[in-house]
Coordinates of C-alpha atoms and ligand atoms in Angstrom, one line a residue:
M880 CA -24.9 -8.7 1.1
N881 CA -22.7 -11.0 -1.2
Y882 CA -21.0 -10.4 -3.7
D883 CA -20.9 -12.5 -7.2
L884 CA -17.2 -13.4 -7.4
Q885 CA -17.2 -12.7 -11.6
P886 CA -18.0 -9.5 -11.7
P887 CA -21.2 -8.1 -13.8
A888 CA -18.3 -6.9 -16.3
S889 CA -14.6 -6.0 -16.0
H890 CA -14.5 -2.2 -16.0
F891 CA -16.2 -0.1 -13.9
V892 CA -16.8 3.1 -16.0
D893 CA -19.1 6.9 -16.2
G894 CA -20.6 5.8 -12.9
E895 CA -21.7 1.9 -15.3
Y896 CA -19.9 -1.5 -15.4
V897 CA -18.5 -1.9 -18.7
E898 CA -17.4 -5.4 -21.3
D899 CA -15.0 -4.8 -24.2
T900 CA -14.6 -8.8 -24.6
E901 CA -11.7 -7.6 -27.5
G902 CA -9.0 -7.4 -24.5
T903 CA -7.2 -10.0 -22.9
P904 CA -8.7 -12.4 -21.0
L905 CA -7.7 -12.4 -17.3
P906 CA -8.5 -15.2 -15.2
V907 CA -8.9 -14.5 -11.7
I908 CA -7.1 -17.4 -9.8
H909 CA -8.0 -18.7 -5.7
P910 CA -4.5 -18.7 -4.2
A911 CA -5.9 -21.1 -2.5
T912 CA -6.6 -23.5 -4.7
G913 CA -5.8 -22.4 -7.8
K914 CA -8.8 -22.2 -9.6
T915 CA -9.9 -20.1 -12.0
I916 CA -12.7 -18.2 -10.0
A917 CA -13.1 -15.2 -12.5
T918 CA -12.1 -14.3 -15.6
L919 CA -12.1 -10.5 -16.8
H920 CA -10.5 -8.9 -19.6
E921 CA -7.6 -6.1 -19.8
A922 CA -8.4 -3.0 -21.2
T923 CA -8.5 -1.6 -24.8
P924 CA -7.6 1.6 -25.9
A925 CA -11.6 2.1 -26.6
I926 CA -12.0 1.6 -22.8
I927 CA -9.0 3.7 -21.3
D928 CA -10.1 6.0 -23.9
R929 CA -13.4 6.4 -22.5
A930 CA -12.2 6.4 -18.5
L931 CA -9.8 9.4 -19.4
D932 CA -12.8 10.9 -20.2
A933 CA -15.5 10.6 -18.3
A934 CA -12.8 11.4 -16.1
R935 CA -11.5 14.5 -17.2
R936 CA -15.8 15.8 -17.2
A937 CA -16.6 14.4 -14.1
Q938 CA -14.2 16.4 -12.3
V939 CA -15.1 19.7 -13.0
Q940 CA -18.3 19.2 -11.5
W941 CA -16.9 17.7 -8.6
A942 CA -14.3 20.4 -8.0
A943 CA -17.0 22.8 -8.3
M944 CA -19.0 21.2 -5.3
T945 CA -18.3 22.8 -1.9
G946 CA -15.4 20.7 -0.1
A947 CA -18.4 19.9 2.5
A948 CA -20.3 17.9 -0.1
R949 CA -17.6 15.8 -1.1
G950 CA -17.2 15.2 1.9
R951 CA -20.1 14.0 2.3
V952 CA -20.4 11.1 -1.0
L953 CA -16.4 9.9 0.8
R954 CA -18.2 8.9 4.4
C955 CA -21.6 7.9 2.6
A956 CA -19.3 5.5 0.6
A957 CA -17.4 4.8 4.2
D958 CA -20.4 3.9 5.6
I959 CA -21.8 1.3 2.9
I960 CA -18.7 -0.5 2.8
R961 CA -18.7 -0.7 6.7
D962 CA -22.3 -1.9 6.3
R963 CA -20.9 -4.3 3.4
N964 CA -18.2 -5.3 5.4
H965 CA -18.2 -9.7 5.7
A966 CA -19.0 -9.3 1.7
L967 CA -16.2 -7.5 1.0
S968 CA -14.0 -9.1 3.1
V969 CA -15.2 -12.6 1.5
L970 CA -14.7 -10.8 -1.8
E971 CA -10.8 -9.5 -0.6
T972 CA -10.2 -13.3 0.9
W973 CA -11.0 -15.0 -2.8
D974 CA -9.1 -13.0 -4.8
T975 CA -5.0 -12.4 -2.8
G976 CA -5.9 -15.6 -0.6
K977 CA -5.4 -13.4 2.7
P978 CA -7.6 -14.9 5.6
L979 CA -11.2 -14.1 6.4
Q980 CA -9.5 -13.6 9.5
E981 CA -6.9 -10.7 8.3
T982 CA -9.7 -9.2 5.8
L983 CA -12.5 -8.6 7.7
V984 CA -10.8 -6.0 10.0
A985 CA -7.7 -4.9 7.8
D986 CA -9.0 -4.9 4.3
A987 CA -12.6 -2.9 3.3
A988 CA -12.0 -1.3 7.0
S989 CA -8.8 0.7 6.8
A990 CA -11.0 1.5 2.4
A991 CA -13.5 3.0 5.3
D992 CA -10.8 4.3 7.4
A993 CA -9.3 6.6 4.6
L994 CA -12.9 7.8 3.0
E995 CA -14.3 9.0 6.4
Y996 CA -10.9 10.7 7.1
F997 CA -9.8 12.4 4.1
G998 CA -14.8 12.4 3.9
G999 CA -13.8 14.4 7.2
L1000 CA -11.1 16.6 5.7
A1001 CA -12.7 17.8 2.6
G1002 CA -14.4 20.9 3.7
T1003 CA -11.7 22.2 6.3
L1004 CA -9.0 23.1 2.8
T1005 CA -8.2 26.4 2.8
G1006 CA -5.5 28.0 1.6
E1007 CA -4.4 31.4 3.2
H1008 CA -4.5 35.3 3.7
V1009 CA -0.6 37.1 4.3
Q1010 CA -0.9 40.9 4.7
L1011 CA 1.4 42.5 2.6
G1012 CA 1.6 46.1 3.8
E1013 CA -0.9 48.2 2.1
N1014 CA -1.2 45.6 -0.3
W1015 CA -2.1 41.1 0.7
G1016 CA -2.1 38.1 -1.8
Y1017 CA -3.8 35.1 -0.9
T1018 CA -3.4 31.4 -1.4
V1019 CA -6.0 28.6 -3.1
R1020 CA -5.6 25.3 -2.8
E1021 CA -6.2 23.2 -5.8
P1022 CA -7.0 19.7 -7.1
L1023 CA -4.4 19.0 -9.6
G1024 CA -7.5 17.2 -12.1
V1025 CA -7.2 13.7 -13.4
C1026 CA -5.0 11.4 -11.0
V1027 CA -4.6 8.0 -12.0
G1028 CA -3.6 5.1 -9.2
I1029 CA -2.0 1.5 -9.5
G1030 CA -1.9 -0.5 -7.4
A1031 CA -0.2 -3.8 -5.8
W1032 CA -2.0 -7.0 -5.3
N1033 CA -1.1 -7.5 -1.2
Y1034 CA -4.3 -4.7 -0.7
P1035 CA -6.0 -3.7 -3.0
S1036 CA -9.2 -2.5 -0.9
Q1037 CA -6.9 -0.1 0.7
I1038 CA -4.9 1.0 -1.7
I1039 CA -7.7 2.0 -4.3
A1040 CA -9.0 3.5 -0.4
W1041 CA -5.8 4.9 0.3
K1042 CA -5.0 6.9 -3.0
S1043 CA -9.1 7.9 -3.9
A1044 CA -9.8 9.3 -0.9
P1045 CA -7.3 12.5 -0.6
A1046 CA -8.0 12.6 -4.5
L1047 CA -11.6 13.1 -4.4
A1048 CA -11.7 15.0 -1.2
C1049 CA -8.9 17.7 -3.0
G1050 CA -11.2 17.6 -6.2
N1051 CA -9.7 15.0 -8.1
A1052 CA -11.3 12.4 -10.3
M1053 CA -9.8 8.9 -10.2
V1054 CA -9.2 6.4 -12.9
F1055 CA -8.2 3.4 -11.0
K1056 CA -5.9 0.3 -12.6
P1057 CA -5.8 -2.6 -10.2
S1058 CA -2.8 -5.5 -10.4
E1059 CA -3.8 -7.7 -12.6
T1060 CA -3.7 -10.7 -10.0
T1061 CA -6.1 -9.2 -8.0
P1062 CA -9.0 -7.0 -9.9
L1063 CA -12.5 -8.2 -8.3
S1064 CA -12.8 -5.6 -4.9
S1065 CA -11.4 -2.4 -5.8
L1066 CA -14.6 -2.5 -8.9
R1067 CA -17.3 -2.0 -5.6
I1068 CA -15.2 0.3 -4.4
A1069 CA -15.7 2.1 -7.4
E1070 CA -19.4 0.6 -7.2
I1071 CA -20.0 1.8 -3.6
L1072 CA -18.2 6.0 -4.3
T1073 CA -21.2 6.2 -7.7
E1074 CA -23.8 4.2 -4.9
A1075 CA -22.3 7.0 -2.4
G1076 CA -23.5 9.9 -4.9
A1077 CA -20.0 10.4 -6.6
P1078 CA -20.9 12.1 -10.1
A1079 CA -20.6 8.9 -12.8
G1080 CA -17.1 9.0 -14.2
L1081 CA -15.3 10.8 -11.1
I1082 CA -14.1 6.8 -10.1
N1083 CA -13.1 5.0 -13.1
V1084 CA -11.5 0.7 -12.5
V1085 CA -9.9 -0.1 -16.1
Q1086 CA -8.3 -3.7 -15.1
G1087 CA -5.2 -4.8 -17.4
A1088 CA -1.0 -5.2 -16.5
G1089 CA 1.4 -2.5 -17.2
S1090 CA 1.2 -2.2 -20.2
V1091 CA -2.5 -0.6 -19.5
G1092 CA -0.7 0.6 -16.3
H1093 CA 1.8 2.5 -18.9
A1094 CA -1.3 4.0 -21.1
L1095 CA -2.8 5.6 -18.4
V1096 CA 0.5 7.4 -17.0
T1097 CA 2.0 8.3 -20.5
D1098 CA -2.1 10.0 -21.7
P1099 CA -1.9 14.1 -21.2
R1100 CA -5.3 13.7 -19.8
V1101 CA -3.3 12.8 -16.7
D1102 CA -2.6 15.4 -14.4
K1103 CA -1.3 12.8 -11.4
V1104 CA 0.2 9.1 -11.0
S1105 CA 0.2 7.3 -7.7
L1106 CA 1.5 3.9 -7.8
T1107 CA 2.1 1.2 -5.0
G1108 CA 4.6 -1.2 -6.3
S1109 CA 7.9 -2.4 -6.1
V1110 CA 11.0 -0.4 -6.9
G1111 CA 11.1 -1.2 -10.5
T1112 CA 8.0 -0.7 -11.2
G1113 CA 8.4 2.5 -9.3
R1114 CA 11.6 3.5 -12.2
K1115 CA 9.4 3.0 -15.4
V1116 CA 7.1 5.2 -14.0
Y1117 CA 8.0 7.6 -12.6
A1118 CA 10.5 8.3 -15.2
A1119 CA 7.0 7.9 -17.7
A1120 CA 5.0 10.6 -15.8
A1121 CA 8.4 13.0 -15.8
E1122 CA 7.3 13.2 -19.4
G1123 CA 4.8 15.5 -19.1
I1124 CA 5.9 16.9 -15.6
R1125 CA 3.9 15.0 -13.5
N1126 CA 2.9 14.8 -9.8
V1127 CA 3.6 11.4 -8.6
T1128 CA 3.1 9.7 -5.8
M1129 CA 5.5 6.5 -5.4
E1130 CA 4.9 4.0 -2.5
L1131 CA 7.8 1.3 -2.5
G1132 CA 9.4 -1.8 -1.7
G1133 CA 11.5 -2.0 1.3
K1134 CA 13.5 -4.0 3.5
S1135 CA 13.2 -3.2 6.5
P1136 CA 15.1 -3.0 9.9
L1137 CA 13.6 -4.4 13.2
I1138 CA 16.3 -4.1 16.0
V1139 CA 15.3 -5.7 19.4
F1140 CA 17.8 -4.5 22.4
D1141 CA 18.5 -7.2 25.1
D1142 CA 16.0 -5.3 27.7
A1143 CA 13.1 -5.6 25.0
D1144 CA 9.8 -7.2 26.3
L1145 CA 10.3 -10.8 24.7
D1146 CA 6.7 -11.4 24.2
N1147 CA 5.7 -8.6 22.6
A1148 CA 9.3 -8.0 20.4
V1149 CA 8.6 -11.5 18.8
G1150 CA 4.9 -10.8 18.4
G1151 CA 6.8 -7.9 16.6
A1152 CA 8.3 -9.7 14.1
I1153 CA 6.0 -11.9 13.7
M1154 CA 3.3 -8.7 12.4
G1155 CA 6.5 -8.1 11.1
N1156 CA 7.0 -11.0 8.7
F1157 CA 4.1 -13.1 8.7
Y1158 CA 0.6 -11.3 8.4
S1159 CA -1.0 -11.6 5.1
T1160 CA 2.3 -14.3 4.5
G1161 CA 4.6 -11.7 4.6
Q1162 CA 3.4 -9.8 1.2
I1163 CA 3.7 -6.1 3.3
C1164 CA 5.6 -3.4 2.0
S1165 CA 6.9 -2.1 5.4
N1166 CA 7.7 -5.5 6.8
G1167 CA 10.6 -5.4 8.9
T1168 CA 12.8 -8.3 7.2
R1169 CA 15.8 -8.0 8.3
V1170 CA 15.7 -8.6 12.4
F1171 CA 18.6 -7.6 14.1
V1172 CA 18.8 -9.3 17.9
Q1173 CA 21.3 -8.4 20.2
K1174 CA 23.5 -10.7 21.0
G1175 CA 22.1 -11.6 25.0
L1176 CA 18.7 -12.3 23.5
K1177 CA 19.4 -14.4 20.8
Q1178 CA 19.0 -17.6 21.3
A1179 CA 15.6 -16.9 24.4
F1180 CA 14.5 -14.7 20.7
L1181 CA 14.6 -17.3 18.3
D1182 CA 13.2 -20.2 20.9
R1183 CA 9.9 -17.9 21.7
L1184 CA 10.1 -17.2 18.0
A1185 CA 9.6 -21.3 17.3
E1186 CA 7.2 -21.4 20.3
R1187 CA 4.5 -18.9 19.1
L1188 CA 5.1 -20.4 15.1
K1189 CA 3.3 -23.5 16.9
G1190 CA 0.0 -21.5 16.5
V1191 CA 0.3 -20.9 12.9
V1192 CA -3.3 -22.4 11.3
M1193 CA -2.5 -22.6 8.1
G1194 CA -5.4 -24.0 6.0
D1195 CA -8.4 -23.2 3.9
P1196 CA -8.3 -18.9 4.0
L1197 CA -12.5 -18.6 3.9
D1198 CA -12.5 -20.3 7.5
E1199 CA -12.3 -17.8 10.6
A1200 CA -10.1 -19.9 11.7
T1201 CA -6.5 -19.8 9.8
N1202 CA -4.3 -17.2 10.5
F1203 CA -1.8 -18.2 7.8
G1204 CA -3.1 -17.7 4.1
P1205 CA -0.7 -18.9 0.6
M1206 CA 0.9 -17.0 -1.1
V1207 CA -0.8 -14.7 -3.5
S1208 CA 0.5 -16.5 -7.0
E1209 CA 2.4 -19.4 -8.5
R1210 CA 4.9 -17.3 -9.3
Q1211 CA 5.2 -15.5 -6.4
R1212 CA 5.5 -19.1 -4.5
E1213 CA 8.6 -19.6 -6.4
I1214 CA 10.3 -15.9 -6.7
V1215 CA 10.1 -17.0 -2.7
L1216 CA 11.7 -20.4 -2.0
S1217 CA 14.3 -19.4 -4.7
Y1218 CA 15.4 -17.0 -2.3
I1219 CA 14.8 -19.2 0.8
A1220 CA 17.5 -21.6 -1.2
K1221 CA 20.0 -18.4 -1.7
G1222 CA 19.9 -17.5 1.5
R1223 CA 21.0 -21.2 2.6
A1224 CA 23.1 -21.5 0.2
E1225 CA 25.1 -18.4 1.2
G1226 CA 25.2 -20.1 4.9
A1227 CA 22.2 -18.8 6.7
R1228 CA 21.0 -21.7 9.6
L1229 CA 16.9 -22.6 9.3
I1230 CA 15.3 -23.1 12.0
T1231 CA 11.7 -23.2 10.6
G1232 CA 9.3 -23.7 7.3
G1233 CA 11.5 -23.6 3.7
Q1234 CA 9.4 -25.5 1.8
A1235 CA 5.8 -25.0 0.1
V1236 CA 3.1 -26.9 2.0
D1237 CA 2.1 -30.2 -0.1
R1238 CA -1.7 -28.8 -0.7
D1239 CA -3.9 -27.3 -3.8
G1240 CA -2.7 -23.6 -3.7
F1241 CA 0.5 -21.3 -3.3
F1242 CA 1.2 -22.1 0.2
I1243 CA 4.7 -22.0 1.7
E1244 CA 5.6 -22.3 5.3
P1245 CA 6.6 -19.5 7.1
T1246 CA 10.4 -19.5 7.6
V1247 CA 12.9 -18.0 10.1
L1248 CA 16.2 -18.6 9.0
A1249 CA 19.1 -17.7 11.9
D1250 CA 23.2 -16.3 11.5
V1251 CA 22.0 -14.3 8.1
T1252 CA 24.3 -11.6 8.0
D1253 CA 24.6 -8.0 6.3
D1254 CA 26.4 -9.3 3.0
M1255 CA 23.6 -12.6 2.2
T1256 CA 21.1 -12.0 -1.5
I1257 CA 18.9 -12.8 1.9
A1258 CA 19.4 -9.6 3.5
R1259 CA 19.5 -7.1 0.5
E1260 CA 16.9 -7.9 -1.7
E1261 CA 13.3 -7.0 -0.7
I1262 CA 11.8 -11.2 -1.0
F1263 CA 8.1 -10.3 -0.4
G1264 CA 7.0 -13.6 1.2
P1265 CA 7.0 -15.6 5.0
V1266 CA 10.8 -15.5 5.8
L1267 CA 12.1 -13.9 8.9
S1268 CA 15.7 -13.4 8.3
V1269 CA 17.5 -12.5 12.2
L1270 CA 20.6 -10.8 12.6
D1271 CA 22.9 -10.7 15.4
F1272 CA 24.2 -7.3 16.9
E1273 CA 26.6 -6.0 19.9
T1274 CA 26.2 -2.6 20.1
E1275 CA 24.2 0.4 18.8
D1276 CA 25.4 2.3 16.8
E1277 CA 26.7 -0.7 14.7
V1278 CA 23.2 -1.5 14.3
I1279 CA 21.9 1.7 13.5
A1280 CA 25.1 1.7 10.6
R1281 CA 23.3 -1.6 9.5
A1282 CA 20.2 -1.3 9.3
N1283 CA 21.1 1.4 7.4
D1284 CA 22.6 0.2 5.4
T1285 CA 20.4 -0.3 2.9
E1286 CA 19.3 1.9 -0.5
M1287 CA 15.7 1.5 0.8
G1288 CA 14.2 3.2 3.6
L1289 CA 10.7 2.2 3.7
S1290 CA 10.3 1.6 8.0
A1291 CA 12.0 1.4 11.1
G1292 CA 11.3 -0.7 14.7
V1293 CA 12.7 -0.8 18.1
F1294 CA 11.8 -2.8 20.4
T1295 CA 14.0 -1.7 24.0
R1296 CA 12.5 -0.6 27.5
D1297 CA 15.0 2.3 26.9
L1298 CA 12.9 4.7 25.3
A1299 CA 15.5 7.3 25.5
R1300 CA 17.1 4.5 23.0
A1301 CA 14.7 3.6 21.1
H1302 CA 14.0 7.4 20.3
R1303 CA 17.6 8.2 19.8
V1304 CA 17.8 5.3 17.6
I1305 CA 14.7 5.9 15.8
G1306 CA 16.0 9.8 15.0
K1307 CA 19.2 8.2 13.4
V1308 CA 17.6 5.7 10.9
K1309 CA 17.0 6.3 7.6
A1310 CA 13.1 5.2 7.0
G1311 CA 9.6 7.3 6.6
T1312 CA 7.4 4.8 9.1
C1313 CA 8.6 4.0 12.0
Y1314 CA 7.5 1.8 15.1
V1315 CA 8.5 2.4 19.1
N1316 CA 7.5 -1.7 20.8
S1317 CA 5.5 -2.3 18.0
Y1318 CA 5.8 -2.8 14.4
N1319 CA 3.7 -2.5 11.0
D1320 CA 0.6 -0.4 12.0
A1321 CA -0.8 1.4 9.5
P1322 CA -3.8 4.0 11.5
V1323 CA -4.7 6.8 8.6
E1324 CA -4.2 9.6 10.7
L1325 CA -0.3 9.2 10.8
P1326 CA 1.9 9.6 6.8
F1327 CA 2.5 6.7 5.9
G1328 CA 5.9 6.3 3.3
G1329 CA 9.3 5.8 2.5
S1330 CA 12.4 7.4 2.1
K1331 CA 15.4 6.5 -0.1
L1332 CA 14.4 3.6 -2.9
S1333 CA 11.5 3.2 -1.3
G1334 CA 9.4 5.9 -2.2
V1335 CA 7.8 9.4 -2.7
G1336 CA 5.2 11.3 -1.2
R1337 CA 3.4 10.8 1.6
E1338 CA -0.3 8.8 1.8
N1339 CA -2.8 8.8 5.0
S1340 CA -3.3 11.6 7.0
K1341 CA -3.3 15.6 6.2
A1342 CA 0.1 15.4 4.2
A1343 CA -1.3 13.1 1.8
I1344 CA -4.3 16.5 1.2
E1345 CA 0.2 18.0 -0.5
H1346 CA 0.1 15.4 -2.8
Y1347 CA -3.7 15.5 -4.0
S1348 CA -4.0 19.6 -4.5
Q1349 CA -1.8 22.4 -5.6
L1350 CA -1.3 26.2 -4.5
K1351 CA -2.4 29.4 -6.5
S1352 CA -0.9 32.4 -5.7
V1353 CA -3.1 36.0 -5.8
F1354 CA -1.2 38.6 -5.4
V1355 CA -3.3 42.0 -4.8
R1356 CA -2.4 45.3 -5.5
M1357 CA -4.0 48.5 -2.9
T1358 CA -1.9 51.6 -4.1
D1359 CA -1.1 52.6 -7.5
V1360 CA 1.3 50.1 -10.3
D1361 CA 5.2 52.0 -9.5
A1362 CA 6.3 50.8 -13.0
P1363 CA 9.6 52.7 -14.7
F1364 CA 8.0 54.4 -17.6
Ligands
NDP2189 P1 4.5 -4.7 -9.3 O1 5.5 -3.7 -9.1 O2 4.8 -5.8 -9.6 O3 3.6 -3.9 -10.0 C1 2.9 -2.6 -9.3 C2 1.5 -2.5 -10.2 O4 2.3 -1.6 -11.3 C3 0.9 -3.5 -10.9 O5 -0.7 -2.6 -11.4 C4 0.9 -3.9 -12.3 O6 0.2 -4.1 -13.3 C5 1.9 -2.2 -12.6 N1 2.7 -2.3 -13.4 C6 3.8 -2.9 -13.7 N2 4.5 -2.3 -14.9 C7 4.3 -1.1 -15.4 C8 4.9 -0.2 -15.9 N3 5.4 -0.3 -16.7 N4 3.7 0.9 -15.9 C9 2.6 1.0 -15.5 N5 2.3 0.2 -14.7 C10 2.8 -1.1 -14.4 O7 4.0 -4.8 -7.8 P2 3.5 -5.8 -7.4 O8 2.1 -6.4 -7.5 O9 4.4 -7.1 -7.4 O10 3.4 -5.6 -5.4 C11 4.3 -5.6 -5.0 C12 5.1 -5.0 -4.7 O11 4.2 -3.7 -4.1 C13 6.7 -5.0 -3.7 O12 7.5 -3.7 -3.7 C14 5.8 -4.2 -2.3 O13 6.6 -3.3 -1.5 C15 5.1 -2.6 -2.8 N6 4.2 -2.7 -2.4 C16 4.6 -1.4 -1.6 C17 3.8 -0.5 -0.6 C18 3.9 0.9 0.0 O14 2.9 1.9 -0.1 N7 5.3 0.9 0.0 C19 2.3 -1.8 -0.5 C20 2.2 -2.9 -1.2 C21 3.1 -3.5 -1.8 P3 0.2 -6.2 -12.9 O15 1.2 -6.4 -12.3 O16 -0.7 -6.4 -13.0 O17 1.5 -6.2 -14.2

C-alpha cells in the first residue's frame, strides 16, 4: 500500500476526511528538497466546532463500551499499522525528512507499540473496594471526557499515538492538532483507528498553527490538554488550560546531561552520545546535549567520536542507506546555525561539522564542540539540532552539581563500569527519564516525561493511565445514619 502525499482532505473529523478551503493554506515542505509536496488548509472555527462536537458525542458511546471491547479496537489499529509500516514510514520520511532507515523502526512502529500496550491495559482498568468496618466504599476509574493533543514536528506518528492510546483506553475521545510543519501522518493514524472500529468522532485531527491549538485548549468542551512542545509553548498552553482548571500533560524540552566516567566502555559511551545527539538529526527532546566527559577519557572520547562520525551517510532520506537527514525546516536550520556561531564566539572549540551543507534541502553537518563550559549559551539553551557539546569534569560530586544546574529535567544518562556509582549518580540527578550505559531508549512499558521545566505528567506505561482518568469515590453506609438532630 502507498499513501498519496496529498491527503484526501486537510482534516479528519467525525470519521471522515473534511476540507474547508476558507482556512489559510498550509504548504507541506519536504525537508530534503525544500519543495512543496502537499497543501493543506488551517482549520476554520467551523471545523474546530465540528470536531469538538463529534468528540463529545462519540466519547459517551465509547465510554459505555467495556474496556476489553475498547482495547480490541486499539490492538486492531496496532495490527493495521504494522501491516502498513512501510507506507506509513515513507510518508513520515516525506513529511519530516527523517531517514527511512529510522522511520521504518521508530515512528509507526512506536505508534503500534503504544496502541497494543494500552489496548491490552484497557480491560484491566478497575477501581478498588475499601472496607470501612460495617460500611464500605469503592472507587470507579472514569474517563476525563474530551482530550486535546497538540504535537511537535519531530515524531508526528508517535506523538498522536502516545497521547491517543492511553486516552482512548480510558474511555476518552481525542482531538489532535499536529505541528503545522508535519501534518500528514497523524491523519493516517486517525483513519486507521476508525477503520479498526473506533466510532466516528472518537479521534479527530485538525490542522493549523498555534492559534488553532489555542482555540482547542480554551474551549469549554475540552477536559484535558496534552502538549508535546517547547517550554515556551508549554507555559502558554498550561496557563490557558488553567483557566478552565483542565488536566494537563506537558512533555516539554530538555538540556539533558550525559555523564561519561573514565572507566566507561569507550565505544558504548560514544555510541550513546551519538544516539543522544544525532539520531533524528538531533531533533529529540530527551537528547543528552551536555556530554560531560571525565578528563582522563576526554581525548580518547573525542578521537573515537570523530572516527565514528565518518560513518554518517547524509543524503536522500528515502534511500535506506542514508542515516542522517536534513533539519525539518529552513527556520530550524537557521536557529541551529546561530547556536553553533554563538558557541564558537563564546569560546567552544569546533571538532567537526558546523556548516550548512551546500545542497538542496535543510541539511546541516553533524557538529561536535569541545571545551564547552557551563555558562555558554549552547550549554544552557535547548538547540534541537545535531550539535553535541563536550564539557570536561574531574569528580563525581562536581559533575552531579553541574548536571543539575539547569532549569530543565527531562533526561540524564551515565556511562561507567562501576554500577554502584551509576545508580548513586542517577539517584542524585534531577530528571524524569534516565539511562544507565545507554541513551534515548523509550519502551512503552516505562514512564516517559520530565521534571522541573521539562514537564508535568508521564506518558507511556501504567503511569499514563493516571493522567487520562479520574477516580470517583463512593461511600456506602450499611448502618443507620448518626445525625445530631
Ligand atoms: P513548539 O512548542 O513550537 O510547538 C508545539 C506545538 O504547539 C505545535 O503544534 C504548535 O503549533 C503548538 N502551539 C504553538 N503555540 C501554541 C499556543 N499558544 N497554543 C496552543 N498550541 C500552540 O514546539 P516544536 O514543534 O518546535 O517542537 C520542538 C519542541 O518540542 C522542543 O522544545 C522539544 O524539546 C519539544 N519536544 C518535547 C518532547 C517530550 O516528550 N518532552 C518530545 C518532542 C519534542 P505550530 O508549530 O503548528 O504553530
